[in-house]
Coordinates of C-alpha atoms in Angstrom, one line a residue:
M1 CA -57.0 66.9 -53.0
L2 CA -59.5 64.3 -52.0
T3 CA -56.9 61.3 -52.4
L4 CA -54.2 62.9 -50.8
L5 CA -56.7 63.7 -47.6
I6 CA -57.9 59.9 -47.6
A7 CA -54.1 58.9 -47.9
I8 CA -53.5 61.2 -44.9
L9 CA -56.2 59.8 -43.0
L10 CA -55.0 56.1 -44.1
L11 CA -51.6 56.8 -42.6
V12 CA -53.1 58.3 -39.3
G13 CA -55.2 55.4 -39.1
I14 CA -52.2 53.0 -39.3
V15 CA -49.9 54.9 -37.2
S16 CA -52.6 54.9 -34.3
I17 CA -53.2 51.0 -34.8
L18 CA -49.2 50.5 -34.4
I19 CA -49.3 52.4 -31.4
Y20 CA -52.4 51.0 -29.7
Y21 CA -51.5 47.4 -31.0
P22 CA -48.0 47.4 -31.5
P23 CA -46.7 44.1 -33.0
R24 CA -44.8 41.9 -30.6
F25 CA -41.9 41.5 -33.3
L26 CA -42.1 45.7 -33.4
I27 CA -41.7 46.0 -29.6
S28 CA -38.6 43.5 -29.4
L29 CA -36.9 45.0 -32.5
V30 CA -37.0 48.4 -30.8
Q31 CA -35.7 46.7 -27.4
N32 CA -33.1 45.2 -29.6
L33 CA -31.9 48.4 -31.0
T34 CA -32.2 50.5 -27.8
D35 CA -30.8 50.0 -24.2
V36 CA -34.5 50.0 -22.9
L37 CA -36.7 47.1 -21.6
F38 CA -40.0 46.6 -22.8
K39 CA -40.3 42.7 -22.1
L40 CA -38.8 39.6 -20.9
D41 CA -39.0 36.1 -22.5
P42 CA -38.9 33.7 -19.7
K43 CA -38.9 29.9 -20.3
N44 CA -41.3 27.6 -18.4
I45 CA -42.9 30.0 -16.3
K46 CA -46.1 32.1 -16.7
I47 CA -44.8 35.6 -15.2
V48 CA -45.7 39.0 -15.9
A49 CA -44.7 42.3 -14.1
L50 CA -47.3 45.0 -13.3
S51 CA -46.3 48.5 -13.2
I52 CA -48.2 51.5 -12.0
D53 CA -47.5 55.0 -13.0
D54 CA -47.7 58.4 -11.4
S55 CA -49.2 58.2 -7.8
P56 CA -49.9 55.0 -5.8
T57 CA -52.9 54.9 -4.1
R58 CA -53.9 53.0 -0.9
E59 CA -56.8 51.1 -2.8
I60 CA -54.5 50.0 -5.4
S61 CA -51.7 48.9 -2.8
D62 CA -54.5 47.2 -0.7
Y63 CA -56.0 45.4 -3.5
L64 CA -52.9 43.9 -4.8
H65 CA -51.6 42.8 -1.4
S66 CA -55.3 41.3 -1.0
Q67 CA -54.2 38.9 -4.1
G68 CA -50.5 38.3 -3.2
C69 CA -49.5 40.3 -5.8
Q70 CA -46.6 43.1 -6.1
A71 CA -46.0 45.7 -8.5
T72 CA -43.6 48.2 -9.5
F73 CA -44.7 52.2 -9.0
F74 CA -43.5 54.6 -10.7
V75 CA -43.2 57.7 -8.8
I76 CA -43.7 61.6 -9.9
G77 CA -41.6 63.6 -7.5
S78 CA -43.9 66.4 -7.3
H79 CA -46.8 64.4 -6.3
V80 CA -45.1 63.1 -3.4
S81 CA -43.4 66.3 -2.2
R82 CA -47.2 67.8 -2.2
D83 CA -48.7 65.3 0.2
P84 CA -46.4 64.3 3.3
S85 CA -49.0 61.4 3.9
Y86 CA -47.5 59.7 1.1
K87 CA -44.5 58.4 2.9
S88 CA -46.6 56.1 5.4
L89 CA -48.3 54.7 2.1
F90 CA -44.8 54.3 0.5
A91 CA -43.4 52.4 3.7
S92 CA -46.6 50.2 3.3
L93 CA -45.9 49.5 -0.2
I94 CA -42.3 48.5 0.1
D95 CA -43.2 46.4 3.2
Q96 CA -45.7 44.3 1.1
G97 CA -42.8 43.8 -1.5
N98 CA -43.4 46.5 -3.9
E99 CA -40.9 48.5 -5.5
L100 CA -40.8 52.4 -6.5
G101 CA -39.5 53.4 -10.0
N102 CA -38.4 56.8 -10.9
H103 CA -41.0 58.7 -13.3
G104 CA -39.4 62.2 -12.9
M105 CA -40.7 65.2 -11.1
I106 CA -43.7 66.1 -13.3
D107 CA -45.9 64.3 -15.9
R108 CA -44.4 65.7 -19.0
P109 CA -42.6 64.6 -21.9
A110 CA -39.3 63.9 -20.7
F111 CA -37.4 64.1 -24.1
K112 CA -38.0 67.9 -24.4
L113 CA -35.7 68.6 -21.4
S114 CA -32.4 69.7 -22.4
R115 CA -29.7 67.1 -20.9
E116 CA -28.9 69.3 -18.0
E117 CA -32.5 69.8 -16.6
F118 CA -33.1 65.7 -17.3
V119 CA -30.5 65.2 -15.0
Q120 CA -31.4 67.4 -12.4
D121 CA -35.3 66.1 -12.7
L122 CA -33.9 62.5 -12.3
T123 CA -31.5 63.2 -9.3
K124 CA -34.4 65.5 -7.6
T125 CA -37.1 62.5 -8.0
R126 CA -34.5 60.0 -6.6
K127 CA -34.0 62.2 -3.5
I128 CA -37.6 62.2 -2.9
M129 CA -37.8 58.5 -3.7
E130 CA -35.0 57.9 -0.9
E131 CA -37.0 60.2 1.5
V132 CA -40.2 57.8 1.6
G133 CA -37.9 54.8 2.2
W134 CA -36.7 53.6 -1.6
K135 CA -33.1 52.1 -1.3
S136 CA -30.9 51.6 -4.7
G137 CA -30.6 48.1 -5.6
E138 CA -29.1 45.8 -8.4
Y139 CA -31.9 46.9 -10.5
N140 CA -33.2 50.7 -10.3
W141 CA -35.8 51.7 -12.6
Y142 CA -36.6 54.7 -14.9
R143 CA -39.4 55.4 -16.9
P144 CA -39.7 58.7 -18.9
G145 CA -42.8 60.8 -18.9
S146 CA -45.0 60.3 -22.0
G147 CA -43.1 57.0 -22.6
W148 CA -41.0 58.9 -25.3
F149 CA -37.3 58.7 -25.0
N150 CA -34.0 59.7 -27.0
S151 CA -30.5 57.7 -26.5
S152 CA -29.2 60.9 -24.5
M153 CA -31.6 60.3 -21.9
V154 CA -31.0 56.2 -21.6
K155 CA -27.4 57.2 -21.4
D156 CA -27.7 60.1 -18.7
A157 CA -30.3 58.0 -16.7
K158 CA -27.8 54.8 -17.0
E159 CA -24.8 57.0 -15.6
K160 CA -27.1 58.0 -12.7
G161 CA -27.8 54.2 -11.8
F162 CA -31.2 53.8 -13.5
S163 CA -32.3 51.6 -16.4
T164 CA -35.0 52.9 -18.6
V165 CA -38.0 50.7 -19.0
L166 CA -41.4 51.2 -20.7
G167 CA -43.7 48.1 -21.2
S168 CA -45.2 45.8 -23.7
V169 CA -48.8 46.0 -22.9
Y170 CA -50.3 49.3 -22.3
P171 CA -54.2 50.0 -22.5
F172 CA -53.6 53.8 -22.7
D173 CA -55.8 53.6 -19.4
A174 CA -54.6 57.4 -18.6
H175 CA -56.7 58.5 -21.4
I176 CA -59.9 55.6 -21.9
R177 CA -61.8 55.7 -18.9
N178 CA -63.6 52.5 -19.4
A179 CA -62.4 49.8 -17.0
R180 CA -63.6 46.7 -18.7
M181 CA -62.2 48.0 -22.1
N182 CA -58.7 48.5 -20.7
A183 CA -58.9 44.8 -18.8
R184 CA -60.0 43.0 -22.0
Y185 CA -57.4 45.0 -23.8
V186 CA -54.7 43.6 -21.1
L187 CA -55.9 40.1 -21.1
S188 CA -56.0 39.8 -24.9
K189 CA -52.6 40.9 -25.2
V190 CA -50.9 39.7 -22.2
R191 CA -48.2 36.7 -22.3
S192 CA -45.3 35.4 -20.3
G193 CA -42.6 38.2 -19.7
D194 CA -44.7 41.3 -20.4
I195 CA -44.5 44.3 -18.5
I196 CA -48.3 45.6 -17.8
V197 CA -48.5 49.5 -17.6
L198 CA -51.4 51.0 -15.8
H199 CA -52.1 54.1 -14.1
D200 CA -53.3 55.5 -10.7
R201 CA -56.9 56.6 -11.9
T202 CA -59.8 55.9 -10.0
W203 CA -60.9 53.1 -12.9
C204 CA -57.6 51.2 -12.5
V205 CA -59.0 49.3 -9.5
E206 CA -62.0 48.4 -11.4
A207 CA -59.7 47.2 -13.9
L208 CA -57.5 45.3 -11.7
K209 CA -60.1 43.5 -10.1
I210 CA -61.0 42.0 -13.8
I211 CA -57.1 41.7 -15.0
V212 CA -55.6 40.0 -11.6
P213 CA -58.2 37.2 -11.0
Q214 CA -58.2 35.9 -14.4
L215 CA -54.5 36.1 -14.8
Q216 CA -54.1 34.1 -11.9
R217 CA -56.7 31.4 -12.9
D218 CA -54.6 31.3 -16.1
G219 CA -51.5 30.5 -13.7
F220 CA -49.6 33.8 -14.1
R221 CA -47.4 35.1 -11.0
I222 CA -48.2 38.8 -10.8
T223 CA -45.1 40.8 -9.5
S224 CA -42.7 43.5 -9.8
I225 CA -40.3 44.1 -12.7
T226 CA -37.1 43.4 -10.6
K227 CA -38.9 40.2 -9.3
M228 CA -39.6 39.0 -12.7
M229 CA -36.1 40.0 -13.8
E230 CA -34.8 37.7 -11.0
S231 CA -37.2 34.9 -11.9
C232 CA -35.9 34.6 -15.5

C-alpha cells in the first residue's frame, strides 16, 4: 500500500512538473500534431508575443504603451457586456496597436461544451468584440478557456474564422500571486518566437514591470501574436 502511494505521489509530481515546466520538444510535438499555435521559430530576430487573458485593464494597456509594446488581449465576452466603459478602453487598445482575441463568453473549460454550445459561445463573443471595435483580419485568434481543447473545437473555431492559439511560456499567474516569481519564470524560459501568457490580475502589472525592461535590455521586441506572425 505504501509503495503504491509513493508511486502515485511520484507520478503526480512528474505530471505537475511537466505542466509547469513543459519541455520545448513536447510543446513542438503537440503543435506539430494539432492545428494549435504555441510558438514560432523566427530566424535572425529576437521577438516575443505577449498575450493577456480575461479582461484588459487601463493600467496594463497604459504601461505597455509607455514602453512601446503591444499585446494580444483575449476577451471574455461576459466581462465586456457587464461593463460598458470597456468600449472606450478597447478603442484605445486598438489605436495603440494591440489586438483582441476571442476567449469565450465565460471563464470555463471550453472543452466541456457541446459542439453546438461551443459555436454559440464563440459566435456570441465575436459579436461583442465587433461591438467594441474589433475587425476580422488575416489572423483571428481564439484561446480556449482553461487551455484545454479537442480536435472538434479547433475545427469548429477554424470554420468560424478563428485560429486556436495557446502559448509556450505560462507562469500560472492566474493562481500564483507573486509578481517576482512569475517574472522570474518568464525570463528564465522565454526564447525568441515564444508566446507569453499572462492575465489581468492586479499583480500582472508588477510582473510586467520586471519582464518588459529586461526583455528589452536583452534585445527583444515585444508585440502581438499577429505582428510576430507577420515578422517571421
